[in-house]
Coordinates of N, CA and C in Angstrom, one line a residue:
X1 N 0.8 -1.2 0.0 CA 0.0 0.0 0.0 C 0.9 1.3 0.0
X2 N 2.0 1.2 0.6 CA 2.9 2.4 0.7 C 3.4 2.8 -0.7
X3 N 3.4 1.8 -1.6 CA 3.9 2.1 -3.0 C 3.0 3.1 -3.7
X4 N 1.8 3.1 -3.3 CA 0.8 4.0 -4.0 C 0.4 5.2 -3.2
X5 N 1.1 5.4 -2.1 CA 0.7 6.6 -1.2 C 1.1 7.9 -1.8
X6 N 0.2 8.9 -1.6 CA 0.5 10.2 -2.0 C 1.1 11.1 -0.9
X7 N 1.8 12.1 -1.3 CA 2.3 13.0 -0.3 C 1.2 13.6 0.6
X8 N 0.1 14.0 0.1 CA -1.0 14.5 0.9 C -1.5 13.5 1.8
X9 N -1.7 12.3 1.3 CA -2.2 11.2 2.2 C -1.3 10.9 3.3
X10 N 0.0 10.8 3.0 CA 1.0 10.5 4.1 C 1.1 11.6 5.1
X11 N 1.0 12.9 4.6 CA 1.1 14.0 5.4 C -0.1 14.0 6.4
X12 N -1.3 13.7 5.9 CA -2.5 13.6 6.8 C -2.3 12.5 7.8
X13 N -1.8 11.3 7.3 CA -1.6 10.2 8.2 C -0.6 10.6 9.4
X14 N 0.5 11.2 9.0 CA 1.5 11.6 10.0 C 0.9 12.6 11.0
X15 N 0.2 13.6 10.4 CA -0.4 14.6 11.3 C -1.4 14.0 12.3
X16 N -2.2 13.0 11.8 CA -3.2 12.4 12.7 C -2.4 11.5 13.7
X17 N -1.4 10.8 13.3 CA -0.7 9.9 14.1 C 0.0 10.6 15.3
X18 N 0.6 11.8 14.9 CA 1.3 12.6 15.9 C 0.4 13.6 16.6
X19 N -0.9 13.5 16.3 CA -1.9 14.4 17.0 C -1.6 15.9 16.8
X20 N -1.2 16.2 15.6 CA -1.0 17.6 15.3 C -2.3 18.3 15.0
X21 N -2.5 19.5 15.6 CA -3.8 20.2 15.4 C -4.1 20.3 13.9
X22 N -5.4 20.1 13.5 CA -5.8 20.2 12.1 C -5.4 21.5 11.4
X23 N -5.6 22.6 12.1 CA -5.3 23.9 11.5 C -3.8 24.1 11.3
X24 N -3.0 23.6 12.3 CA -1.6 23.7 12.2 C -1.1 22.8 11.1
X25 N -1.6 21.6 11.0 CA -1.2 20.7 9.9 C -1.6 21.3 8.5
X26 N -2.8 21.9 8.4 CA -3.2 22.5 7.1 C -2.2 23.6 6.7
X27 N -1.9 24.4 7.7 CA -1.0 25.5 7.4 C 0.4 25.0 7.0
X28 N 0.9 24.0 7.7 CA 2.2 23.4 7.3 C 2.2 22.8 5.9
X29 N 1.1 22.1 5.6 CA 0.9 21.5 4.3 C 0.9 22.6 3.2
X30 N 0.1 23.7 3.5 CA 0.0 24.8 2.5 C 1.3 25.5 2.3
X31 N 2.1 25.6 3.4 CA 3.4 26.2 3.3 C 4.3 25.3 2.4
X32 N 4.3 24.0 2.7 CA 5.2 23.1 1.9 C 4.8 23.1 0.4
X33 N 3.5 23.1 0.2 CA 3.0 23.2 -1.2 C 3.5 24.5 -1.9
X34 N 3.3 25.6 -1.2 CA 3.6 26.9 -1.7 C 5.1 27.0 -2.0
X35 N 5.9 26.5 -1.1 CA 7.4 26.6 -1.2 C 7.8 25.7 -2.4
X36 N 7.1 24.6 -2.6 CA 7.4 23.7 -3.7 C 7.1 24.4 -5.1
X37 N 6.0 25.1 -5.1 CA 5.6 25.8 -6.3 C 6.5 26.9 -6.7
X38 N 6.9 27.7 -5.6 CA 7.9 28.8 -5.9 C 9.2 28.2 -6.3
X39 N 9.7 27.1 -5.8 CA 10.9 26.5 -6.2 C 10.8 26.0 -7.6
X40 N 9.7 25.5 -8.0 CA 9.5 25.1 -9.4 C 9.6 26.3 -10.3
X41 N 9.0 27.4 -9.9 CA 9.0 28.6 -10.7 C 10.4 29.2 -10.8
X42 N 11.2 29.0 -9.8 CA 12.6 29.5 -9.8 C 13.4 28.7 -10.8
X43 N 13.1 27.4 -11.0 CA 13.8 26.6 -11.9 C 13.4 26.9 -13.4
X44 N 12.1 27.4 -13.5 CA 11.6 27.6 -14.8 C 11.8 29.0 -15.3
X45 N 11.8 30.0 -14.4 CA 12.0 31.4 -14.8 C 13.3 31.9 -14.3
X46 N 13.9 32.9 -15.0 CA 15.1 33.5 -14.5 C 14.8 34.6 -13.5
X47 N 14.3 34.3 -12.3 CA 14.0 35.3 -11.3 C 14.9 35.3 -10.1
X48 N 15.6 34.3 -9.9 CA 16.6 34.2 -8.8 C 16.1 33.9 -7.5
X49 N 16.9 33.4 -6.6 CA 16.5 32.9 -5.3 C 16.0 34.0 -4.4
X50 N 16.6 35.2 -4.5 CA 16.2 36.3 -3.6 C 14.7 36.7 -4.0
X51 N 14.4 36.7 -5.3 CA 13.0 36.9 -5.6 C 12.1 35.9 -5.1
X52 N 12.5 34.6 -5.2 CA 11.7 33.5 -4.6 C 11.5 33.7 -3.1
X53 N 12.5 34.1 -2.4 CA 12.3 34.4 -1.0 C 11.4 35.5 -0.7
X54 N 11.4 36.6 -1.5 CA 10.5 37.7 -1.4 C 9.1 37.2 -1.7
X55 N 8.9 36.4 -2.7 CA 7.6 35.9 -3.0 C 7.0 35.1 -1.8
X56 N 7.8 34.2 -1.2 CA 7.4 33.4 0.0 C 7.1 34.3 1.2
X57 N 7.9 35.3 1.4 CA 7.7 36.2 2.5 C 6.4 37.0 2.4
X58 N 6.0 37.3 1.1 CA 4.7 38.0 0.9 C 3.5 37.1 1.1
X59 N 3.7 35.8 0.8 CA 2.6 34.8 0.8 C 2.4 34.3 2.3
X60 N 3.5 34.2 3.0 CA 3.4 33.6 4.4 C 2.3 34.2 5.3
X61 N 2.2 35.5 5.4 CA 1.2 36.0 6.3 C -0.3 35.7 5.9
X62 N -0.5 35.3 4.6 CA -1.8 35.0 4.1 C -2.3 33.6 4.5
X63 N -1.3 32.7 4.8 CA -1.6 31.3 4.9 C -2.6 31.0 6.1
X64 N -2.5 31.6 7.2 CA -3.5 31.3 8.3 C -5.0 31.7 7.8
X65 N -5.1 32.8 7.1 CA -6.4 33.2 6.6 C -7.0 32.3 5.6
X66 N -6.1 31.8 4.7 CA -6.5 30.9 3.7 C -7.0 29.6 4.3
X67 N -6.2 29.1 5.3 CA -6.6 27.8 6.0 C -7.9 28.0 6.7
X68 N -8.1 29.2 7.4 CA -9.3 29.5 8.1 C -10.5 29.5 7.2
X69 N -10.4 30.2 6.1 CA -11.5 30.2 5.1 C -11.7 28.8 4.5
X70 N -10.7 28.1 4.2 CA -10.9 26.7 3.7 C -11.6 25.8 4.6
X71 N -11.4 26.0 5.9 CA -12.0 25.1 6.9 C -13.5 25.3 7.0
X72 N -14.0 26.4 6.5 CA -15.5 26.7 6.5 C -16.2 26.2 5.3
X73 N -15.5 25.7 4.3 CA -16.1 25.2 3.1 C -16.8 23.9 3.3
X74 N -17.9 23.7 2.6 CA -18.5 22.4 2.5 C -18.3 21.8 1.1
X75 N -18.5 20.6 1.0 CA -18.2 19.9 -0.3 C -18.8 20.6 -1.5
X76 N -20.0 21.1 -1.4 CA -20.6 21.8 -2.6 C -19.9 23.1 -2.9
X77 N -19.1 23.7 -2.0 CA -18.4 24.9 -2.3 C -17.1 24.6 -3.1
X78 N -16.7 23.4 -3.1 CA -15.4 23.1 -3.8 C -15.7 22.7 -5.2
X79 N -14.9 23.3 -6.1 CA -15.1 23.0 -7.5 C -13.8 22.6 -8.2
X80 N -13.8 22.4 -9.4 CA -12.6 21.9 -10.1 C -11.5 23.0 -10.2
X81 N -10.3 22.6 -10.0 CA -9.2 23.6 -10.0 C -8.2 23.3 -11.1
X82 N -8.7 22.6 -12.1 CA -7.9 22.3 -13.3 C -8.6 22.8 -14.5
X83 N -8.4 24.0 -14.9 CA -9.2 24.6 -16.0 C -9.0 23.9 -17.3
X84 N -7.8 23.4 -17.6 CA -7.5 22.8 -18.9 C -8.3 21.4 -19.0
X85 N -8.4 20.7 -17.9 CA -9.1 19.5 -17.9 C -10.6 19.7 -18.1
X86 N -11.1 20.8 -17.5 CA -12.5 21.2 -17.8 C -12.7 21.5 -19.2
X87 N -11.8 22.3 -19.8 CA -11.9 22.7 -21.2 C -11.8 21.5 -22.1
X88 N -10.9 20.5 -21.8 CA -10.8 19.3 -22.6 C -12.1 18.5 -22.6
X89 N -12.7 18.5 -21.4 CA -14.0 17.8 -21.2 C -15.1 18.4 -22.1
X90 N -15.1 19.7 -22.1 CA -16.1 20.4 -22.9 C -15.9 20.2 -24.4
X91 N -14.6 20.2 -24.8 CA -14.3 20.0 -26.2 C -14.7 18.5 -26.6
X92 N -14.5 17.6 -25.7 CA -14.8 16.2 -26.0 C -16.3 16.1 -26.1
X93 N -17.1 16.8 -25.4 CA -18.5 16.7 -25.4 C -19.1 17.1 -26.8
X94 N -18.5 18.1 -27.4 CA -19.0 18.5 -28.7 C -18.1 18.0 -29.9
X95 N -17.2 17.1 -29.6 CA -16.4 16.5 -30.6 C -17.2 15.9 -31.7
X96 N -16.8 16.0 -33.0 CA -17.6 15.6 -34.1 C -18.0 14.1 -34.0
X97 N -17.1 13.3 -33.6 CA -17.4 11.8 -33.6 C -18.4 11.5 -32.5
X98 N -18.6 12.3 -31.5 CA -19.5 12.0 -30.4 C -20.9 12.7 -30.7
X99 N -21.0 13.6 -31.6 CA -22.2 14.3 -31.8 C -23.3 13.3 -32.3
X100 N -24.4 13.4 -31.7 CA -25.6 12.6 -31.9 C -25.4 11.1 -31.6
X101 N -24.4 10.7 -30.8 CA -24.2 9.3 -30.4 C -24.6 9.0 -29.0
X102 N -25.0 10.0 -28.2 CA -25.3 9.6 -26.8 C -26.8 9.8 -26.6

């Protein structure tokens, strides 16, 4: 089962196992995700490490509010966060070979 584990799943498991407060765990996960995204941007764009640190320093104060707002969401408030996948689904729906076949 560990061969198919995701980072998010193992993070949640570790947080639960070590009895880390849900809000603190969510903030830590969001920080790790954000730092990873900024690091990927640094490798992709010629902005430099100092700019990356400035980006992270500007984002850090917003993390508690983001987690607080996220904790109030119900399932119906959550929507797709992959616009290209949604666009591809729409294109597939009207694709010529599928027209009049469903």
